[in-house]
Coordinates of C-alpha atoms in Angstrom, one line a residue:
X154 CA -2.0 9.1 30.5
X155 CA -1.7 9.1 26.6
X156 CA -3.6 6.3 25.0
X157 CA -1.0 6.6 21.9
X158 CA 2.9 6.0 22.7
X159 CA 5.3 9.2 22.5
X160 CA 7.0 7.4 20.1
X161 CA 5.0 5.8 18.1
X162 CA 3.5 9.0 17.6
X163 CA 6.5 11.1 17.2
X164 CA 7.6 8.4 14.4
X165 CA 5.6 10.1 11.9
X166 CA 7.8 12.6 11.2
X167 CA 10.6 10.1 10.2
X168 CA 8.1 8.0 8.0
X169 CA 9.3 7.8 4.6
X170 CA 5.8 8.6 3.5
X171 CA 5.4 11.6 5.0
X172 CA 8.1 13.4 3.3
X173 CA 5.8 12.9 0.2
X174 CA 2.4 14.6 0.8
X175 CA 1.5 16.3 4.2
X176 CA -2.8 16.1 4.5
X177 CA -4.1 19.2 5.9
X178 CA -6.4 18.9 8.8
X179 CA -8.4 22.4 8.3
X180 CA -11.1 23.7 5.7
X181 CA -12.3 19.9 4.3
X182 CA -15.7 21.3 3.1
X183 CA -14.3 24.0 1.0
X184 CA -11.3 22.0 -1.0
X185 CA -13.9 19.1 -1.4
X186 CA -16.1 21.1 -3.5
X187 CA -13.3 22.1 -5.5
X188 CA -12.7 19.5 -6.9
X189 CA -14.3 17.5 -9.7
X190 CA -15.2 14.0 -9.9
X191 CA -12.3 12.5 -11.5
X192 CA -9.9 14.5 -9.6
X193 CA -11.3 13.1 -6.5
X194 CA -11.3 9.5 -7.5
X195 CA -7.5 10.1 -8.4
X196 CA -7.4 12.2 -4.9
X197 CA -8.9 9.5 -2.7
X198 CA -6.5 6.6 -4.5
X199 CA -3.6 8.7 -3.8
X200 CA -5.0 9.3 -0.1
X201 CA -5.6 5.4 0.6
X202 CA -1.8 4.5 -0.7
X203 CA -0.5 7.4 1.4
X204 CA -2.6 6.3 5.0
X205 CA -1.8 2.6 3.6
X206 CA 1.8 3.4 4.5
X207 CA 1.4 5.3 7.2
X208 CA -0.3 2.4 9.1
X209 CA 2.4 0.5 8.5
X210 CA 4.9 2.8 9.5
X211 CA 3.0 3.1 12.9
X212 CA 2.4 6.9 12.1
X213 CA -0.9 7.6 14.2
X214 CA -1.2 11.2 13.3
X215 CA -0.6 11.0 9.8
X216 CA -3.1 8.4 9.0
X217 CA -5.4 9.7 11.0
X218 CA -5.1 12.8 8.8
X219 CA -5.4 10.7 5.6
X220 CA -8.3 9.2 7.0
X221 CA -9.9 12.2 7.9
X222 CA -9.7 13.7 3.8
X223 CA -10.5 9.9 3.3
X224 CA -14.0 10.4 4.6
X225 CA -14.5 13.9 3.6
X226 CA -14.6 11.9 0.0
X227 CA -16.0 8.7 0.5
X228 CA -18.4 7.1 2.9
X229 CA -20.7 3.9 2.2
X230 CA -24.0 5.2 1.1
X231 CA -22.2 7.6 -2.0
X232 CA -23.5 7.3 -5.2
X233 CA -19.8 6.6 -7.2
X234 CA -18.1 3.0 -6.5
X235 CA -14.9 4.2 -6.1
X236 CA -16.1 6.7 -2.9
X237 CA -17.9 3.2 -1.5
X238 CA -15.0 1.3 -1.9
X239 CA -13.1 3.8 -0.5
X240 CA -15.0 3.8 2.9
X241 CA -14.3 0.2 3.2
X242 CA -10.8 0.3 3.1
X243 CA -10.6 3.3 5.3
X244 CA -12.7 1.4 7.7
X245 CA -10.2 -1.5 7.3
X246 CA -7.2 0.7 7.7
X247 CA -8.4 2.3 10.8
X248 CA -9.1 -1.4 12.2
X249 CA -5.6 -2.0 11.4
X250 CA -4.0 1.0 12.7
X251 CA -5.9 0.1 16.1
X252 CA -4.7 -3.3 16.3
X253 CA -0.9 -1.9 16.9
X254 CA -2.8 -1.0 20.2
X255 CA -3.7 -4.4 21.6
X256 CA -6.1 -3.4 24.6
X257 CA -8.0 -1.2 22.7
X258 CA -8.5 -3.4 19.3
X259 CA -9.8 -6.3 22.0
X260 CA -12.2 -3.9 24.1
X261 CA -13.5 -2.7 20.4
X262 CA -14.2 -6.0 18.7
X263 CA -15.7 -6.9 22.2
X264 CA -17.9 -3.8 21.7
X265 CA -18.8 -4.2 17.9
X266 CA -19.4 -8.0 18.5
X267 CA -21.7 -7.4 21.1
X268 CA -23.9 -4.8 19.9
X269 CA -23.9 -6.0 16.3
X270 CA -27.5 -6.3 15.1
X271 CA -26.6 -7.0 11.8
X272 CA -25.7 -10.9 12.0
X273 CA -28.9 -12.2 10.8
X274 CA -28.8 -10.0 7.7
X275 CA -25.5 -11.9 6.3
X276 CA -27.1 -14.8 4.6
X277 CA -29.5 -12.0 2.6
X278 CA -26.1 -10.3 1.5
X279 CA -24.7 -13.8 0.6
X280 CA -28.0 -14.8 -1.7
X281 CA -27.9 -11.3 -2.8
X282 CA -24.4 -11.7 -4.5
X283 CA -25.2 -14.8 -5.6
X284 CA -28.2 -13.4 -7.8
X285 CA -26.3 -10.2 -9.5
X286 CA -23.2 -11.8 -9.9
X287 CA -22.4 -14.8 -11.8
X288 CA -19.1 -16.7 -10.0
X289 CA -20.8 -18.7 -7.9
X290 CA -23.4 -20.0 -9.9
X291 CA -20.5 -20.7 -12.6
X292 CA -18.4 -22.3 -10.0
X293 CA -21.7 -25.0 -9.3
X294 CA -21.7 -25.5 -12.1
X295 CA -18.2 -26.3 -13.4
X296 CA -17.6 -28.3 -10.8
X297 CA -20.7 -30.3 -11.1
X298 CA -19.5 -30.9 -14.4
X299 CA -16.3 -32.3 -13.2
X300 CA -18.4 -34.2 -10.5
X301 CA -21.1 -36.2 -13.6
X302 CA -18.0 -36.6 -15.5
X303 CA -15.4 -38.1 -13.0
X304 CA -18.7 -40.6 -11.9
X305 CA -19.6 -42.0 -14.8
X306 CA -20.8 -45.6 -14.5
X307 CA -21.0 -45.0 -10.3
X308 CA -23.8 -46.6 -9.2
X309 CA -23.1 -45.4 -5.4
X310 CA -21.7 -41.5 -5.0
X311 CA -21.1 -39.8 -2.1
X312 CA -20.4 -35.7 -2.5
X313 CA -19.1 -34.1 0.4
X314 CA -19.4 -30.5 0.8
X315 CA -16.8 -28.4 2.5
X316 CA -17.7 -25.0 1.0
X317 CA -19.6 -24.0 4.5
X318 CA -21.3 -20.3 4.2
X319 CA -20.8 -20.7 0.1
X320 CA -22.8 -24.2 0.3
X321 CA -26.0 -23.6 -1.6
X322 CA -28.8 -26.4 -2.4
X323 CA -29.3 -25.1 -5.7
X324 CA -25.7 -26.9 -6.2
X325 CA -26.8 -30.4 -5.7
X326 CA -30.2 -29.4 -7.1
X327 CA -28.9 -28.9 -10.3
X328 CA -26.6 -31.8 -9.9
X329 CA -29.5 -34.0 -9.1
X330 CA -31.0 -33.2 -12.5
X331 CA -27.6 -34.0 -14.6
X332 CA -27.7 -37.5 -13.0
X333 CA -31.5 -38.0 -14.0
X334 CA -30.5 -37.3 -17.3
X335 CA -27.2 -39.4 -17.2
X336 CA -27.4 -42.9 -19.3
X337 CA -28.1 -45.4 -17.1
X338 CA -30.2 -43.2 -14.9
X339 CA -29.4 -41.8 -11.2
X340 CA -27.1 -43.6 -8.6
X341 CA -27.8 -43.6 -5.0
X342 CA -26.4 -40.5 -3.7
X343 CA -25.4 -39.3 -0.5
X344 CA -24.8 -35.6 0.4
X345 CA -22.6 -34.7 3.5
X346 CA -22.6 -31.1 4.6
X347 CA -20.3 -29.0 6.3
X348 CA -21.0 -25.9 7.7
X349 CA -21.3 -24.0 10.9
X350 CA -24.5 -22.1 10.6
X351 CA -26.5 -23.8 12.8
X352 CA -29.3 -27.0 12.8
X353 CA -31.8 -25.1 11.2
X354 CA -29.9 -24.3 8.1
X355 CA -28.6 -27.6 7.9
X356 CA -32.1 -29.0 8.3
X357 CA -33.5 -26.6 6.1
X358 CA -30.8 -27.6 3.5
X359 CA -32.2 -31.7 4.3
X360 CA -35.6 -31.1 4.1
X361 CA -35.5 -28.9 0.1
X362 CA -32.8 -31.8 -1.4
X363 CA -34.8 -35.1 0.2
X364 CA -38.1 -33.1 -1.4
X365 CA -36.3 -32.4 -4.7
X366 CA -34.3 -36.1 -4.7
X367 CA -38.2 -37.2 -4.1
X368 CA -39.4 -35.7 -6.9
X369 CA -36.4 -37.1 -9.4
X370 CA -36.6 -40.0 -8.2
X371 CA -33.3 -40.5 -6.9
X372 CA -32.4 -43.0 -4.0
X373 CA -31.1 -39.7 -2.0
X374 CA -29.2 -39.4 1.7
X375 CA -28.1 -36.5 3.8
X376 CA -25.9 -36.1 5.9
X377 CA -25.0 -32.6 8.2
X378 CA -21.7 -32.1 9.8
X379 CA -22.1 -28.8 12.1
X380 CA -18.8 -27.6 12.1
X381 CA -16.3 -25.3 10.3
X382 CA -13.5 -26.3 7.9
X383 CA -11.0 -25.4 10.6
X384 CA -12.7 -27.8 13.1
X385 CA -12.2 -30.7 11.0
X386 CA -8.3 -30.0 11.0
X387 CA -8.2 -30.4 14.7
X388 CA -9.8 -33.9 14.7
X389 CA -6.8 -35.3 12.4
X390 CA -4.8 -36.8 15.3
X391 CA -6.0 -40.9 14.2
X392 CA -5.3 -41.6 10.9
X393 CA -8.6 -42.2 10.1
X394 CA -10.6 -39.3 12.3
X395 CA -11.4 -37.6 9.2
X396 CA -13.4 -40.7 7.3
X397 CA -15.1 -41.5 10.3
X398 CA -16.5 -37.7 10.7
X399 CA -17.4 -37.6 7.2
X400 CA -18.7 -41.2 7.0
X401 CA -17.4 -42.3 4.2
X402 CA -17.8 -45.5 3.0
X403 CA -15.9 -48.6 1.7
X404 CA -18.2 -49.1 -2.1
X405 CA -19.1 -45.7 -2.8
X406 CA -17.6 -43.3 -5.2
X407 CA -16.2 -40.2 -3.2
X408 CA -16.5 -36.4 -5.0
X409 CA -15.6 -33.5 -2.4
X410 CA -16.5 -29.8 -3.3
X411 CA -15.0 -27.0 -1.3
X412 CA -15.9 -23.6 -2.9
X413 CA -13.8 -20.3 -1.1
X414 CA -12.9 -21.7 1.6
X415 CA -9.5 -23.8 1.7
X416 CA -7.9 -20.6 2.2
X417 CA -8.8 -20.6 5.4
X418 CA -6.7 -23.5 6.4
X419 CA -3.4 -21.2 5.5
X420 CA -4.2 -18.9 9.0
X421 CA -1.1 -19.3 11.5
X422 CA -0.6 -17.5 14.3
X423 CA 1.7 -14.4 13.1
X424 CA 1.5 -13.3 16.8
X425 CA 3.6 -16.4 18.3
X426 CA 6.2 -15.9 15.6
X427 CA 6.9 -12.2 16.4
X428 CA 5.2 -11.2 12.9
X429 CA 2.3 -8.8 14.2
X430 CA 3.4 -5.5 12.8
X431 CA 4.8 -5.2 9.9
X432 CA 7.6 -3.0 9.0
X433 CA 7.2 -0.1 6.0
X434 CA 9.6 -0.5 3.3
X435 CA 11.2 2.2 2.0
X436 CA 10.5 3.0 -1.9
X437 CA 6.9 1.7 -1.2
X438 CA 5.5 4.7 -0.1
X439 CA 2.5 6.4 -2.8
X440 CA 2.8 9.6 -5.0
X441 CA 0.8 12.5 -3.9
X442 CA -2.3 13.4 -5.5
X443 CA -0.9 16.3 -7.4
X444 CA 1.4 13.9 -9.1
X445 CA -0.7 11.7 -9.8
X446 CA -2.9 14.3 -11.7
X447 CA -0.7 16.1 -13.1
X448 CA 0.4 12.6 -15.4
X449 CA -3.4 11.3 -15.5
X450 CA -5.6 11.3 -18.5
X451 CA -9.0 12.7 -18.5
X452 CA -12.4 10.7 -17.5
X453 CA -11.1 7.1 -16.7
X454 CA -13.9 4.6 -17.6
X455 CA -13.8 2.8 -14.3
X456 CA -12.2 2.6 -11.1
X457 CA -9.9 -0.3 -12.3
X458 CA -9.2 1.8 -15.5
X459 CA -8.4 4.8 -13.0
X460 CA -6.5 2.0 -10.4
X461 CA -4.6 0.9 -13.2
X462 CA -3.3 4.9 -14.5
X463 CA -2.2 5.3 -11.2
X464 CA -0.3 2.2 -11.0
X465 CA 1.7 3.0 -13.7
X466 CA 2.1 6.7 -12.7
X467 CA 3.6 5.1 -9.1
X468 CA 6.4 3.2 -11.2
X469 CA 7.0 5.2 -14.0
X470 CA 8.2 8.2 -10.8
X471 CA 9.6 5.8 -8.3
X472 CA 12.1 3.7 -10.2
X473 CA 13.4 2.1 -6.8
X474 CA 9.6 0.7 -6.1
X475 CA 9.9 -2.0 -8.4
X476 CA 13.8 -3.5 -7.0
X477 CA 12.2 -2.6 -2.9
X478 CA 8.9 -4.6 -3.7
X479 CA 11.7 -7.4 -4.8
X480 CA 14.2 -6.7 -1.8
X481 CA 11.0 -7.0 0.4
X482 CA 9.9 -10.5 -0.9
X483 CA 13.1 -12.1 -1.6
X484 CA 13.4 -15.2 0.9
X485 CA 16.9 -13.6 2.1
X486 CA 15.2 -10.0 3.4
X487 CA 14.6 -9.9 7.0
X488 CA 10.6 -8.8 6.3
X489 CA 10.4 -12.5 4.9
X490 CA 12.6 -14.2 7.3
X491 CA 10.4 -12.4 9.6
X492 CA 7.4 -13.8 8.3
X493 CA 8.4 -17.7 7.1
X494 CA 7.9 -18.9 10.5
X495 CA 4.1 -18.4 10.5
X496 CA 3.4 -18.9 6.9
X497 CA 5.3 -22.5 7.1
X498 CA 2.8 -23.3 10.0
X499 CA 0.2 -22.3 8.2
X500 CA 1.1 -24.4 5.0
X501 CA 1.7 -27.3 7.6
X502 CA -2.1 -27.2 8.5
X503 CA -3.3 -27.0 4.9
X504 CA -1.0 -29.8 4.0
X505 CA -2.4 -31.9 7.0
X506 CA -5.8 -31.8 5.8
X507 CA -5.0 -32.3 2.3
X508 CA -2.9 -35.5 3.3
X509 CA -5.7 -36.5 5.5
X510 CA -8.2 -35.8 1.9
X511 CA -5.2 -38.0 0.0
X512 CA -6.4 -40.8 2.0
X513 CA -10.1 -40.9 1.6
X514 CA -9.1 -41.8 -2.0
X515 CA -12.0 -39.4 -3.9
X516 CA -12.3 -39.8 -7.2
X517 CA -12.3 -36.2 -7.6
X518 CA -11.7 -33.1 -5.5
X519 CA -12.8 -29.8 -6.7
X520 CA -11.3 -26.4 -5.6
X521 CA -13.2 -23.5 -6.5
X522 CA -10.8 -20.3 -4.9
X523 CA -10.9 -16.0 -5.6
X524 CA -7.9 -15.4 -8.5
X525 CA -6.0 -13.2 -6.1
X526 CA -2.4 -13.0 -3.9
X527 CA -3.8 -11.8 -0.4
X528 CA -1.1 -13.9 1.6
X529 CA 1.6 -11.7 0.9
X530 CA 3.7 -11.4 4.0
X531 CA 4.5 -7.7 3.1
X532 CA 1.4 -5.7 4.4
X533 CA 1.6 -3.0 1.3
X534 CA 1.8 -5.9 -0.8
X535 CA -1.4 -7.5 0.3
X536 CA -3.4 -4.0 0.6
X537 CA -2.7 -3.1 -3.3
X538 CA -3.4 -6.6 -4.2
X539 CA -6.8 -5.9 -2.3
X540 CA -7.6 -2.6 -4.1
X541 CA -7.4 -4.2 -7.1
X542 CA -9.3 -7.2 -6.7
X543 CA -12.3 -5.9 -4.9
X544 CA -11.9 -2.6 -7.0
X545 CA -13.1 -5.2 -10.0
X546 CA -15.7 -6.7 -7.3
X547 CA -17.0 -3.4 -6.8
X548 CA -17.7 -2.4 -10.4
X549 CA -19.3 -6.1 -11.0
X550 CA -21.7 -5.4 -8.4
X551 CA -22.4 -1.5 -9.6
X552 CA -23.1 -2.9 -13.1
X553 CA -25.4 -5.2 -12.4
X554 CA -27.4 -3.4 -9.4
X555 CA -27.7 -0.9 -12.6
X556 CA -28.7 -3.2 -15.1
X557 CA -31.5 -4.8 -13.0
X558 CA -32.4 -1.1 -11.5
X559 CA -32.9 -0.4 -15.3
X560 CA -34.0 -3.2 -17.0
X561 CA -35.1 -5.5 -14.6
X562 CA -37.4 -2.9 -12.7
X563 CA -35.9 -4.1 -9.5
X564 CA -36.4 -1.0 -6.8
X565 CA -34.2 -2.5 -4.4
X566 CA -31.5 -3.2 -6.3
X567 CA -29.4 -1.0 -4.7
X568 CA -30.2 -1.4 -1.4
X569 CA -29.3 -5.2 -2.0
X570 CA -25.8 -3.8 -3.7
X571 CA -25.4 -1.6 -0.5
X572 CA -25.7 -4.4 2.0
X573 CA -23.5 -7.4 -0.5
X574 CA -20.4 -4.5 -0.2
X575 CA -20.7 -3.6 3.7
X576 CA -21.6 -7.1 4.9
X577 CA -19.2 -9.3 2.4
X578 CA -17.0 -7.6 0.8
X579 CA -16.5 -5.2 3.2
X580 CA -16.0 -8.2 5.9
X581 CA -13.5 -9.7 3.7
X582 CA -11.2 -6.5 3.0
X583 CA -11.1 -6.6 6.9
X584 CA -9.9 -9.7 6.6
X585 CA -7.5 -9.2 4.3
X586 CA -5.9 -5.8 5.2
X587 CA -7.3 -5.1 9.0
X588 CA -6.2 -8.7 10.7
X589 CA -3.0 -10.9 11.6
X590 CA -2.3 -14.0 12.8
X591 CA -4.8 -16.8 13.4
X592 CA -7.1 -14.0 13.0
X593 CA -6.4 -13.5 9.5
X594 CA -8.7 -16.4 7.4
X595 CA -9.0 -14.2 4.0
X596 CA -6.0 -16.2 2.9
X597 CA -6.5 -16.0 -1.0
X598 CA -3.7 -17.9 -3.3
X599 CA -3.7 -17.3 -7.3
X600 CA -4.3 -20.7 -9.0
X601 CA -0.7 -21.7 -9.6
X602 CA -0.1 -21.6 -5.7
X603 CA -2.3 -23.4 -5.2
X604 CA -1.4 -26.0 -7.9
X605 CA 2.4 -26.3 -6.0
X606 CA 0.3 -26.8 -2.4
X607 CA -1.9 -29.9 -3.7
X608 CA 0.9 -31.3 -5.6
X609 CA 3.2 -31.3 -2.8
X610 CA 0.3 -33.0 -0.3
X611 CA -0.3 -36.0 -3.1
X612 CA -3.0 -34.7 -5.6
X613 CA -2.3 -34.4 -9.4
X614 CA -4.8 -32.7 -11.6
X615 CA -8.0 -33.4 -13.7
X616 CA -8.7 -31.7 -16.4
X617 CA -11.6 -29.5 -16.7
X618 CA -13.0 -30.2 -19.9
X619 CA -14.0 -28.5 -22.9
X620 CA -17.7 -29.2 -22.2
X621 CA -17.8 -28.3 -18.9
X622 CA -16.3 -24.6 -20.4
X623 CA -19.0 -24.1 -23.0
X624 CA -21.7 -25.0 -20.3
X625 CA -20.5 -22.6 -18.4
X626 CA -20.4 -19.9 -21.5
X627 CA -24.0 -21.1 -21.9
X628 CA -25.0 -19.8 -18.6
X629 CA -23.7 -16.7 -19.3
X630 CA -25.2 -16.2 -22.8
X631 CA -28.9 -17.1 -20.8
X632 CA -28.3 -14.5 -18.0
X633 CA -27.4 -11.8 -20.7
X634 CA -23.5 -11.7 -18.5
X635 CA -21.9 -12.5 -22.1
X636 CA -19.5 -9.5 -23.1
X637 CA -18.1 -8.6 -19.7
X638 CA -17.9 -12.0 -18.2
X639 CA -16.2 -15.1 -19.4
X640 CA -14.8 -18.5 -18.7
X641 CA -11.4 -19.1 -19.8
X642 CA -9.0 -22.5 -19.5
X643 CA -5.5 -21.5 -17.8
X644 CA -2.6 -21.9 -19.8
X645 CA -2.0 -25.4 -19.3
X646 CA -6.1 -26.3 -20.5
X647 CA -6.6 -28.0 -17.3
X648 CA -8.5 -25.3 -15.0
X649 CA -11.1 -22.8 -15.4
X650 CA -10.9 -18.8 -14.8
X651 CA -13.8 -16.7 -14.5
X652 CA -13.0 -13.4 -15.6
X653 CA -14.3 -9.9 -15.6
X654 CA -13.3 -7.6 -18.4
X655 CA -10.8 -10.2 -18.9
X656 CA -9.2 -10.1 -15.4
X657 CA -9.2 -13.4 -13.6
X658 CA -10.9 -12.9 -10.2
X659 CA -12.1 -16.9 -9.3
X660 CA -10.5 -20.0 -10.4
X661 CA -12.0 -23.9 -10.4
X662 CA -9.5 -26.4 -10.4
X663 CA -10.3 -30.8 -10.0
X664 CA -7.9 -33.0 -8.6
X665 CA -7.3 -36.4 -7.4
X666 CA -4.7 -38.7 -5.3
X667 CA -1.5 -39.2 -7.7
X668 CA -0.7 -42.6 -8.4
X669 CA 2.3 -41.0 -9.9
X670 CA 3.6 -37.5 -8.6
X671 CA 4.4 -36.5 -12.3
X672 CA 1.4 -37.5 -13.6
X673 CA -1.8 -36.3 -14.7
X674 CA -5.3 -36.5 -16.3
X675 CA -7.9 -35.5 -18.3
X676 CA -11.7 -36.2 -17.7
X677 CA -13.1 -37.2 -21.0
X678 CA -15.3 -34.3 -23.0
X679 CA -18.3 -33.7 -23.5

């Protein structure tokens, strides 16, 4: 029996994207060597718009075929970004394409699950982007900042940390020495962690903040909570389930922290609502290759400079693609009538917890989140979102595995690059452009989405100072990032971007219960 229905099969012939560039499935080796780099960087874009759209047309055979050139360019160990990056989107399309065939998506994850041996090397890959990379360490920073500021005078705080696999000691470390050098010395502070990786990191993260707290001499307790972010959202049915699980306390001065991970709180089931596959639009589909060359300029800089060309090439010869990409996300289309239904639920959850966060009363609540829109509802939508963003991502990480190769005499600095891309950033674009449904946590909202979600669950902003801006400039001037990275205020000077060649790829925003829904704040200065 055919594992791959007739006509799902047979519906490649009708895809709109097929009519544009037919992938040939003989002599790969030869037309490879053919051409030259550039013209396979502007080969393998046009290649992952055109199997892009044949995955969500359904086409088997045609994306198959793209994915077959696909890796005859690209593949994880290359030594060019763009071929790397390419393998993880193939991998992610090919993930996607096989989860149009229930039975045999489950039987694979079971298999890739249960033979994984790579689990345990996560954490490595985690503390490896942390080192060459500098958003995190700017995010502990900034909102540390926000944290000394909003407690000034607070003689009793209590920081709860909901940022799970992005917690870090080195957070609260560095927070323990700005209250030592406060005026008026340390309060007592209390620590509660959230996070699912297990007792031992927990008590690991225990044992190095009660030694450090020792050493400052700060009056220091902490607290673990083994659980995920999600977990806590099904303990909301008592008013009150969520103080008693975090233990907070009448007389102390609440701060919560939740860096990348509120996202996650916007996964619904797509599958209930009908939503699982999405439908190709027509006008969306890519240019071919040939096109695309035959309008692109010589020796682009970098894959975003090359994404970029090709961007504009795909609008400037498909003058319907901007009004479809506007049919297809107008609330009247049926692709987002189709998809409200799940997104709403979704929102509902997020809202829930924020509510439930309303009434704890913190002082402050900071939101550290990826600049990005990977909740589109239209499928195309979300995967060129992706190549952009983690295109940046990419070029960050080749840069500085470079730079400390080079300068910093660091022999494994690739390898450490090799495994932050496969085992992060490749598990995110998975997440992203391979999964639906509840399945689908890699949620990322742009800053001003976000801003409309807490102000419609209670919250009103805080203003991330000036001070907290240049600290974070500092940082960057002291790990020689100035140049290519910087820290920018938003429009309305009340949140932070961190930005790569100017393009905002993280955002940290503070906020706090509104006493009245129109109004708003700013932490003093510094």
């Amino acid at each position: 029996m055919d594992i791959f229905p007739e006509d799902t099969v047979s519906s490649a012939t009708s895809s709109p994207a097929s009519s544009l560039y037919s992938p040939s499935p003989h002599g790969y080796g030869s037309w490879v060597q053919e051409l030259s780099h550039d013209q396979q960087g502007v080969r393998l874009i046009g290649l992952l718009y055109q199997c892009a759209a044949e995955v969500a047309a359904g086409a088997f055979d045609r994306a198959n075929l793209c994915l077959e050139q696909i890796n005859q360019l690209a593949s994880l160990d290359a030594p060019h970004t763009l071929q790397r990056l390419a393998a993880v989107f193939a991998d992610a399309l090919s993930r996607k394409l096989i989860s149009l065939l229930p039975g045999v998506s489950r039987a694979l994850q079971y298999s890739t699950t249960a033979s994984s041996g790579e689990a345990h090397l996560v954490t490595a890959a985690r503390r490896h982007l942390f080192d060459m990379v500098p958003f995190m360490k700017l995010a502990y920073l900034t909102t540390n900042h926000a944290i000394l500021e909003a407690m000034e005078g607070e003689r009793f705080v209590h920081v709860v940390d909901l940022s799970g696999p992005a917690s870090n000691a080195v957070q609260w470390i560095a927070l323990f020495h700005a209250f030592r050098a406060r005026r008026g010395g340390p309060p007592h502070l209390r620590v509660t962690a959230v996070h699912d990786g297990g007792k031992e990191c927990l008590a690991s993260m225990a044992a190095v903040l009660a030694k450090e707290a020792e050493a400052f001499d700060i009056p220091f307790q902490f607290d673990a909570v083994e659980a995920r972010l999600d977990d806590l959202v099904l303990l909301l049915d008592t008013p009150d389930a969520l103080r008693q699980v975090l233990r907070v306390r009448s007389g102390e001065a609440l701060a919560i922290s939740v860096v990348s991970q509120l996202h996650r709180l916007l996964a619904a089931d797509d599958a209930a609502a009908g939503g699982r596959r999405q439908m190709h639009v027509p006008g969306s589909s890519c240019l071919t290759p040939v096109q695309i060359m035959a309008r692109s300029s010589p020796s682009p800089r970098s894959f975003g400079e090359l994404l970029e060309r090709e961007l504009n090439t795909r609008l400037q010869l498909s003058p319907d693609a901007a009004s479809s990409v506007v049919s297809s996300l107008s609330p009247q289309s049926p692709a987002a009538q189709q998809q409200r239904t799940p997104a709403a639920a979704g929102a509902a959850k997020l809202g829930r917890f924020l509510q439930a966060v309303r009434g704890l009363s913190p002082k402050i609540m900071v939101v550290a989140e990826p600049e990005a829109n990977h909740n589109a509802a239209a499928f195309m939508e979300r995967f060129e979102e992706a190549l952009n963003y983690y295109g940046s991502l990419f070029d960050c990480l080749e840069r500085a595995s470079t730079a400390s190769a080079h300068h910093h005499r660091q022999p494994n600095a690739a390898e450490e690059r090799a495994r932050v891309e496969r085992l992060v950033l490749g598990e995110e674009v998975r997440g992203v452009v391979a999964r639906e449904g509840g399945e689908r946590k890699e949620r990322h909202e742009r800053l001003a989405q976000w801003g409309r979600r807490m102000e419609a669950a209670g919250m009103e902003r805080v203003g991330m100072s000036y001070g907290g801006m240049m600290e974070a400039r500092k940082l960057l001037h002291s790990m020689g990032w100035a140049g290519s990275y910087d820290v920018v205020h938003d429009h309305r000077g009340e949140a932070f971007f961190f930005c790569w060649h100017r393009r905002p790829l993280y955002s940290v925003s503070a906020w706090r219960p509104a006493v009245c829904r129109h109004s708003a704040g700013r932490l003093g200065g510094s």
